[in-house]
Amino acid sequence: MKITKIEARKVRYTSVMVRDAEGHAHPGEPHDATLRLLTVVCDDGTEGYAVSGKMVMDIINNVVGPALIGEDPFFRERIWQRMRTWQRLHSSFTDHTLCALDAALWDICGKKCGQPVYRLLGAYRDKVPAYGSIMVGDDIPGGLDTPQAYADYAVKLVKRGYKAIKLHTWMPPIIPEPDPKLDIKACAAVREAVGPDIELMLDPYHDYSRSQAYYLAKELEKLNFLWLEEPMDESSMSSYRWLSEQSNLLICGPETMDGKNRTRAEWILANASDIGRAGVEDNGGITNVIKSVHLYESFGMSLELHDNQLGNLHVLGAMGIEGKYFERGLLHPLIDYEKPNPLFNSIYDPMDEEGMVTIPSVPGLGWDLNWDYINDNFI
Ligand code: MG
């Protein structure tokens, strides 16, 4: 089996999400936007896909794609190791781009074997609990503009079935200065509203000082939160080790540090966090995140997966309870998360009333692509 064609193309759609100056998403007026669809074709006609807003098409179509023609997609590890080394001198060969290629190869292999990817990885479970991951705070009436707005929305999420909720609170430019006391007001309002049995987590502004992060950890401990995620610049591993030592609250990270599984190994060695973090779209793809899964398990640590990527569902299906939750979101009172983007016939992470997401059971990753729409909207 050989790869014969690799192509990334843009597909237009109408988005109701806008990004602020710091890159955080909020509801906004409808406007033109694009997603990128990667297609990898094999000589027997099998096709693998990845969909992402972040892959860099030029490096796929002109550099990496041509170099992978003729490779056997089942040699995923060899291909992954080669791609990892190419990243050193190709600055536009980002992890998001490598991850898309890796995902498409797993999609092909699942289809060829007639199995969903999580069963190829070694299945542990076929459904996973989700937490509702609430969007970064805003100043939109009816949105997430006050601590009470978070509390009211959290009650709705619990009614929907969520047994766990994570808050992203206010950050610049929505507020002029990050404010840990305001974060705690939102967290306290949510705890008060949902009661003691719902697990809660906080993912606040990511560049607090040690003392600000320490304040958050101490207050969240009183509110019986499960973890505090990325409250400081992750370049400073020492700051995370300091915070983890000072606090009884579980500290979760690293999320955004590059270096893939090797960075995770360094953080474990330094006791820099209590819970690990990695995601299939920004930490080297499924092939690499599985390395991190086994790494954390070997040290008796939990690993919580970042983002709502389809590949994360499959990795969760292949790991034990060290990975407790699927991150479902981002969620907002004015956005209908259950409505699929027009590129898809259905969402891949439907959740039942008990807060459980069933992992797609069709061969491959389980993209439910709407080809009529896609073919009419290629750019
Ligand atoms: Mg995070």
Short mmCIF file of C-alpha atoms and ligand atoms in Angstrom, two decimals:
data_model
loop_
_atom_site.label_atom_id
_atom_site.label_comp_id
_atom_site.label_asym_id
_atom_site.label_seq_id
_atom_site.Cartn_x
_atom_site.Cartn_y
_atom_site.Cartn_z
CA MET A 1 0.00 0.00 0.00
CA LYS A 2 1.48 3.31 -1.09
CA ILE A 3 0.57 6.96 -0.74
CA THR A 4 -0.09 8.44 -4.20
CA LYS A 5 -1.42 11.92 -3.46
CA ILE A 6 -1.46 14.42 -0.60
CA GLU A 7 -3.44 17.61 -0.94
CA ALA A 8 -4.66 20.33 1.43
CA ARG A 9 -7.45 22.65 0.29
CA LYS A 10 -9.45 25.46 1.84
CA VAL A 11 -13.21 25.16 2.22
CA ARG A 12 -15.29 28.26 2.92
CA TYR A 13 -18.11 28.50 5.44
CA THR A 14 -19.89 31.18 7.43
CA SER A 15 -18.52 31.52 10.95
CA VAL A 16 -20.23 33.13 13.92
CA MET A 17 -17.01 33.13 15.96
CA VAL A 18 -14.47 35.96 16.07
CA ARG A 19 -11.03 36.06 17.68
CA ASP A 20 -9.87 38.92 19.86
CA ALA A 21 -6.40 40.47 19.72
CA GLU A 22 -4.99 37.75 21.98
CA GLY A 23 -6.51 34.97 19.88
CA HIS A 24 -9.40 33.92 22.08
CA ALA A 25 -12.70 33.06 20.41
CA HIS A 26 -16.00 34.81 21.14
CA PRO A 27 -19.42 34.90 19.46
CA GLY A 28 -19.61 37.48 16.69
CA GLU A 29 -21.41 38.57 13.55
CA PRO A 30 -21.58 36.01 10.71
CA HIS A 31 -18.59 36.34 8.38
CA ASP A 32 -16.66 34.37 5.75
CA ALA A 33 -14.14 31.89 7.16
CA THR A 34 -12.27 28.80 5.99
CA LEU A 35 -11.30 25.38 7.26
CA ARG A 36 -8.56 23.31 5.70
CA LEU A 37 -9.27 19.78 4.48
CA LEU A 38 -6.29 17.44 4.07
CA THR A 39 -6.74 14.41 1.83
CA VAL A 40 -4.20 11.58 1.62
CA VAL A 41 -4.89 9.09 -1.18
CA CYS A 42 -3.43 5.58 -1.50
CA ASP A 43 -2.91 3.38 -4.54
CA ASP A 44 -5.82 1.10 -3.58
CA GLY A 45 -8.21 4.07 -3.46
CA THR A 46 -8.30 4.40 0.34
CA GLU A 47 -8.44 8.02 1.45
CA GLY A 48 -7.63 9.55 4.83
CA TYR A 49 -8.72 12.97 6.01
CA ALA A 50 -7.96 15.65 8.53
CA VAL A 51 -9.86 18.89 9.05
CA SER A 52 -8.27 21.83 10.83
CA GLY A 53 -8.24 25.58 10.85
CA LYS A 54 -4.55 25.73 11.56
CA MET A 55 -2.59 23.42 9.25
CA VAL A 56 -0.20 25.24 6.88
CA MET A 57 -1.22 24.26 3.35
CA ASP A 58 1.88 25.49 1.52
CA ILE A 59 4.30 23.19 3.35
CA ILE A 60 1.94 20.23 2.86
CA ASN A 61 1.32 20.79 -0.83
CA ASN A 62 4.85 21.79 -1.82
CA VAL A 63 7.32 20.19 0.58
CA VAL A 64 6.14 17.47 2.96
CA GLY A 65 3.38 16.01 0.80
CA PRO A 66 5.60 15.35 -2.23
CA ALA A 67 8.29 13.84 0.05
CA LEU A 68 5.81 11.28 1.41
CA ILE A 69 4.56 10.02 -1.96
CA GLY A 70 5.35 6.30 -2.22
CA GLU A 71 5.42 5.74 1.56
CA ASP A 72 3.36 2.96 3.13
CA PRO A 73 0.83 4.62 5.49
CA PHE A 74 1.17 1.71 7.93
CA PHE A 75 4.77 2.85 8.54
CA ARG A 76 3.34 5.65 10.64
CA GLU A 77 6.16 5.63 13.19
CA ARG A 78 8.86 5.94 10.53
CA ILE A 79 6.95 8.69 8.75
CA TRP A 80 6.38 10.49 12.06
CA GLN A 81 10.07 10.32 13.00
CA ARG A 82 11.05 11.72 9.61
CA MET A 83 8.49 14.54 9.82
CA ARG A 84 9.66 15.43 13.33
CA THR A 85 13.21 16.00 12.12
CA TRP A 86 12.01 18.03 9.11
CA GLN A 87 10.41 20.50 11.51
CA ARG A 88 13.85 21.70 12.61
CA LEU A 89 14.60 23.66 9.46
CA HIS A 90 11.09 24.17 8.09
CA SER A 91 9.65 26.79 10.42
CA SER A 92 6.25 26.66 8.71
CA PHE A 93 6.03 22.89 9.30
CA THR A 94 4.11 23.49 12.51
CA ASP A 95 2.90 20.87 14.91
CA HIS A 96 -0.67 21.56 13.78
CA THR A 97 0.45 20.63 10.26
CA LEU A 98 2.35 17.50 11.31
CA CYS A 99 -0.66 16.47 13.42
CA ALA A 100 -3.02 16.76 10.45
CA LEU A 101 -0.80 14.49 8.36
CA ASP A 102 -0.52 11.99 11.21
CA ALA A 103 -4.31 12.00 11.69
CA ALA A 104 -4.95 11.31 8.00
CA LEU A 105 -2.57 8.31 8.11
CA TRP A 106 -4.39 6.86 11.13
CA ASP A 107 -7.68 7.43 9.29
CA ILE A 108 -6.37 5.44 6.32
CA CYS A 109 -5.10 2.56 8.47
CA GLY A 110 -8.38 2.32 10.37
CA LYS A 111 -10.34 2.21 7.14
CA LYS A 112 -8.01 -0.40 5.65
CA CYS A 113 -8.40 -2.61 8.74
CA GLY A 114 -12.14 -1.98 9.00
CA GLN A 115 -11.68 -0.69 12.57
CA PRO A 116 -12.06 2.61 14.41
CA VAL A 117 -8.68 4.05 15.35
CA TYR A 118 -9.10 3.55 19.10
CA ARG A 119 -9.37 -0.21 18.52
CA LEU A 120 -6.16 -0.17 16.46
CA LEU A 121 -4.46 1.63 19.34
CA GLY A 122 -5.67 -1.01 21.81
CA ALA A 123 -9.14 -0.31 23.14
CA TYR A 124 -9.89 0.29 26.81
CA ARG A 125 -13.42 1.79 26.54
CA ASP A 126 -15.89 2.93 23.90
CA LYS A 127 -17.30 5.97 25.65
CA VAL A 128 -15.74 8.66 27.83
CA PRO A 129 -17.06 11.31 30.21
CA ALA A 130 -16.89 14.89 28.96
CA TYR A 131 -16.42 18.14 30.77
CA GLY A 132 -18.08 21.28 29.48
CA SER A 133 -15.27 23.68 28.59
CA ILE A 134 -16.66 27.21 28.85
CA MET A 135 -15.30 29.86 26.50
CA VAL A 136 -13.14 32.78 27.68
CA GLY A 137 -15.21 35.51 29.36
CA ASP A 138 -16.54 38.47 27.39
CA ASP A 139 -18.60 41.65 27.73
CA ILE A 140 -21.59 40.47 25.69
CA PRO A 141 -25.05 40.85 27.29
CA GLY A 142 -26.47 37.33 27.58
CA GLY A 143 -22.96 35.96 27.24
CA LEU A 144 -20.23 35.46 29.85
CA ASP A 145 -20.04 39.01 31.15
CA THR A 146 -20.36 38.50 34.93
CA PRO A 147 -19.68 35.81 37.56
CA GLN A 148 -23.44 35.30 37.76
CA ALA A 149 -23.57 34.70 33.98
CA TYR A 150 -21.06 31.85 34.45
CA ALA A 151 -23.15 30.46 37.30
CA ASP A 152 -26.39 30.59 35.29
CA TYR A 153 -24.73 28.93 32.31
CA ALA A 154 -23.12 26.24 34.50
CA VAL A 155 -26.57 25.29 35.81
CA LYS A 156 -27.73 24.83 32.20
CA LEU A 157 -24.72 22.65 31.45
CA VAL A 158 -25.46 20.44 34.44
CA LYS A 159 -29.06 20.09 33.23
CA ARG A 160 -27.67 19.10 29.83
CA GLY A 161 -25.81 16.22 31.48
CA TYR A 162 -22.31 17.48 32.22
CA LYS A 163 -20.81 16.13 35.43
CA ALA A 164 -17.76 18.37 35.15
CA ILE A 165 -17.16 21.93 33.95
CA LYS A 166 -14.04 23.94 33.20
CA LEU A 167 -14.03 27.72 33.24
CA HIS A 168 -11.92 29.97 31.06
CA THR A 169 -12.28 33.37 32.69
CA TRP A 170 -11.67 36.95 31.55
CA MET A 171 -8.44 37.90 29.87
CA PRO A 172 -7.12 40.99 28.05
CA PRO A 173 -8.25 42.64 25.83
CA ILE A 174 -11.72 41.99 27.30
CA ILE A 175 -10.44 43.40 30.60
CA PRO A 176 -7.47 45.79 30.81
CA GLU A 177 -5.60 43.79 33.44
CA PRO A 178 -5.93 40.11 34.35
CA ASP A 179 -7.68 39.83 37.71
CA PRO A 180 -7.35 36.69 39.87
CA LYS A 181 -9.96 38.00 42.32
CA LEU A 182 -12.48 38.28 39.48
CA ASP A 183 -11.57 34.72 38.41
CA ILE A 184 -12.34 33.48 41.91
CA LYS A 185 -15.65 35.36 41.97
CA ALA A 186 -16.73 33.43 38.86
CA CYS A 187 -15.45 30.13 40.29
CA ALA A 188 -17.23 30.71 43.62
CA ALA A 189 -20.47 31.65 41.84
CA VAL A 190 -20.33 28.46 39.76
CA ARG A 191 -19.54 26.26 42.78
CA GLU A 192 -22.45 27.83 44.67
CA ALA A 193 -24.78 27.28 41.70
CA VAL A 194 -23.92 23.66 40.82
CA GLY A 195 -23.33 22.30 44.33
CA PRO A 196 -20.59 20.03 45.63
CA ASP A 197 -20.99 17.03 43.31
CA ILE A 198 -19.93 18.60 39.99
CA GLU A 199 -16.21 18.56 39.30
CA LEU A 200 -14.82 21.99 38.44
CA MET A 201 -11.59 23.18 36.88
CA LEU A 202 -10.10 26.58 36.05
CA ASP A 203 -8.02 27.54 33.01
CA PRO A 204 -7.36 31.28 33.60
CA TYR A 205 -5.08 33.93 32.11
CA HIS A 206 -1.83 32.20 31.20
CA ASP A 207 0.76 34.74 32.31
CA TYR A 208 0.04 35.32 35.99
CA SER A 209 2.92 35.75 38.43
CA ARG A 210 3.80 33.07 40.96
CA SER A 211 2.00 34.96 43.74
CA GLN A 212 -1.13 35.43 41.63
CA ALA A 213 -1.15 31.74 40.67
CA TYR A 214 -0.58 30.82 44.33
CA TYR A 215 -3.59 32.94 45.33
CA LEU A 216 -5.74 31.15 42.72
CA ALA A 217 -4.59 27.70 43.86
CA LYS A 218 -5.31 28.43 47.52
CA GLU A 219 -8.78 29.84 46.80
CA LEU A 220 -9.68 27.00 44.41
CA GLU A 221 -8.68 24.51 47.06
CA LYS A 222 -11.34 26.01 49.34
CA LEU A 223 -13.88 25.68 46.51
CA ASN A 224 -12.94 22.03 46.03
CA PHE A 225 -11.80 22.44 42.42
CA LEU A 226 -10.21 19.45 40.68
CA TRP A 227 -7.34 21.24 38.94
CA LEU A 228 -5.79 24.59 37.97
CA GLU A 229 -4.49 24.70 34.39
CA GLU A 230 -1.73 26.83 32.85
CA PRO A 231 -1.91 29.91 35.11
CA MET A 232 1.69 30.96 34.28
CA ASP A 233 4.07 31.07 31.33
CA GLU A 234 5.00 27.43 30.74
CA SER A 235 8.52 28.42 29.68
CA SER A 236 9.26 28.66 33.39
CA MET A 237 9.17 25.04 34.51
CA SER A 238 10.63 26.17 37.85
CA SER A 239 7.57 28.31 38.51
CA TYR A 240 5.33 25.29 37.97
CA ARG A 241 7.45 23.12 40.23
CA TRP A 242 7.27 25.87 42.86
CA LEU A 243 3.48 26.13 42.55
CA SER A 244 2.96 22.37 42.65
CA GLU A 245 5.06 22.17 45.82
CA GLN A 246 3.22 25.07 47.49
CA SER A 247 -0.29 23.92 46.72
CA ASN A 248 -2.47 20.95 47.56
CA LEU A 249 -4.62 21.71 44.52
CA LEU A 250 -3.66 19.66 41.47
CA ILE A 251 -1.73 21.69 38.89
CA CYS A 252 -2.23 20.64 35.25
CA GLY A 253 0.32 21.17 32.45
CA PRO A 254 2.17 21.63 30.16
CA GLU A 255 -0.36 22.42 27.47
CA THR A 256 1.28 24.78 25.00
CA MET A 257 4.98 23.98 25.36
CA ASP A 258 6.49 22.52 22.23
CA GLY A 259 8.85 19.54 22.36
CA LYS A 260 6.07 16.94 22.33
CA ASN A 261 6.55 13.89 24.60
CA ARG A 262 10.12 14.90 25.47
CA THR A 263 8.93 18.11 27.13
CA ARG A 264 6.42 16.01 29.08
CA ALA A 265 9.25 13.75 30.23
CA GLU A 266 11.21 16.77 31.50
CA TRP A 267 8.22 18.09 33.41
CA ILE A 268 7.65 14.68 35.01
CA LEU A 269 11.32 14.52 36.01
CA ALA A 270 11.10 18.00 37.54
CA ASN A 271 7.82 17.32 39.38
CA ALA A 272 6.58 20.46 37.65
CA SER A 273 2.90 19.46 37.57
CA ASP A 274 0.55 16.95 39.16
CA ILE A 275 -1.47 16.18 36.02
CA GLY A 276 0.04 16.09 32.52
CA ARG A 277 -1.43 17.66 29.43
CA ALA A 278 -1.15 17.00 25.69
CA GLY A 279 -3.41 17.13 22.65
CA VAL A 280 -3.45 15.44 19.27
CA GLU A 281 -3.63 18.67 17.28
CA ASP A 282 -0.67 20.45 18.83
CA ASN A 283 1.59 17.78 20.35
CA GLY A 284 2.70 15.66 17.43
CA GLY A 285 -0.55 13.91 16.59
CA ILE A 286 -2.00 10.62 17.77
CA THR A 287 1.35 8.87 17.22
CA ASN A 288 3.05 11.17 19.71
CA VAL A 289 0.26 11.63 22.25
CA ILE A 290 0.13 7.85 22.70
CA LYS A 291 3.81 8.03 23.71
CA SER A 292 2.83 10.62 26.34
CA VAL A 293 -0.07 8.43 27.51
CA HIS A 294 2.30 5.57 28.23
CA LEU A 295 4.89 7.90 29.73
CA TYR A 296 2.49 9.39 32.28
CA GLU A 297 0.99 6.00 33.06
CA SER A 298 4.46 4.67 33.78
CA PHE A 299 4.90 7.38 36.42
CA GLY A 300 1.45 6.82 37.91
CA MET A 301 0.27 10.23 36.70
CA SER A 302 -2.90 11.38 35.02
CA LEU A 303 -2.84 12.95 31.56
CA GLU A 304 -5.76 15.17 30.58
CA LEU A 305 -6.12 15.77 26.85
CA HIS A 306 -6.28 19.30 25.44
CA ASP A 307 -9.10 20.38 23.15
CA ASN A 308 -12.07 18.70 21.54
CA GLN A 309 -10.20 17.12 18.64
CA LEU A 310 -11.59 13.93 17.10
CA GLY A 311 -8.23 12.20 17.57
CA ASN A 312 -8.38 12.91 21.31
CA LEU A 313 -11.54 10.80 21.52
CA HIS A 314 -9.71 7.84 20.02
CA VAL A 315 -6.71 8.28 22.33
CA LEU A 316 -9.08 8.42 25.31
CA GLY A 317 -10.64 5.20 24.08
CA ALA A 318 -7.21 3.60 24.23
CA MET A 319 -6.21 4.83 27.69
CA GLY A 320 -7.37 3.98 31.17
CA ILE A 321 -8.75 6.31 33.77
CA GLU A 322 -5.48 8.26 33.85
CA GLY A 323 -7.30 10.35 31.23
CA LYS A 324 -10.48 11.26 32.99
CA TYR A 325 -12.29 13.59 30.60
CA PHE A 326 -12.88 14.61 27.00
CA GLU A 327 -12.79 18.41 26.69
CA ARG A 328 -16.09 19.29 25.01
CA GLY A 329 -16.31 22.84 23.78
CA LEU A 330 -15.63 25.59 23.73
CA LEU A 331 -19.15 26.29 25.00
CA HIS A 332 -21.00 29.60 25.20
CA PRO A 333 -24.62 30.52 26.01
CA LEU A 334 -25.06 32.15 22.57
CA ILE A 335 -23.47 29.35 20.51
CA ASP A 336 -25.18 26.05 19.60
CA TYR A 337 -22.34 23.55 20.03
CA GLU A 338 -24.55 20.64 18.91
CA LYS A 339 -25.07 22.13 15.44
CA PRO A 340 -22.42 20.79 13.01
CA ASN A 341 -20.22 23.04 10.92
CA PRO A 342 -21.58 22.78 7.33
CA LEU A 343 -18.52 20.72 6.31
CA PHE A 344 -19.98 17.90 8.40
CA ASN A 345 -23.24 15.96 8.37
CA SER A 346 -23.05 15.50 12.15
CA ILE A 347 -20.83 16.36 15.08
CA TYR A 348 -18.36 13.63 16.03
CA ASP A 349 -18.77 14.04 19.78
CA PRO A 350 -22.50 13.68 20.55
CA MET A 351 -23.03 13.51 24.31
CA ASP A 352 -25.78 11.63 26.14
CA GLU A 353 -27.75 12.86 29.15
CA GLU A 354 -25.22 11.27 31.51
CA GLY A 355 -22.41 13.38 30.11
CA MET A 356 -20.82 10.52 28.15
CA VAL A 357 -19.43 10.84 24.62
CA THR A 358 -19.41 7.71 22.48
CA ILE A 359 -16.26 7.26 20.42
CA PRO A 360 -17.00 6.90 16.68
CA SER A 361 -17.28 3.21 15.82
CA VAL A 362 -16.90 3.42 12.04
CA PRO A 363 -13.57 2.44 10.44
CA GLY A 364 -10.93 5.17 10.66
CA LEU A 365 -11.33 8.35 12.67
CA GLY A 366 -15.01 8.87 11.85
CA TRP A 367 -15.13 12.22 10.05
CA ASP A 368 -18.74 12.56 8.82
CA LEU A 369 -17.94 14.87 5.90
CA ASN A 370 -20.67 16.58 3.89
CA TRP A 371 -19.17 16.14 0.43
CA ASP A 372 -21.99 17.96 -1.36
CA TYR A 373 -21.21 21.06 0.67
CA ILE A 374 -17.45 20.64 0.49
CA ASN A 375 -17.36 20.15 -3.28
CA ASP A 376 -19.40 23.32 -3.75
CA ASN A 377 -17.23 25.39 -1.43
CA PHE A 378 -13.60 24.62 -2.21
CA ILE A 379 -11.55 27.77 -2.72
MG MG B 1 -5.92 24.99 28.55
#
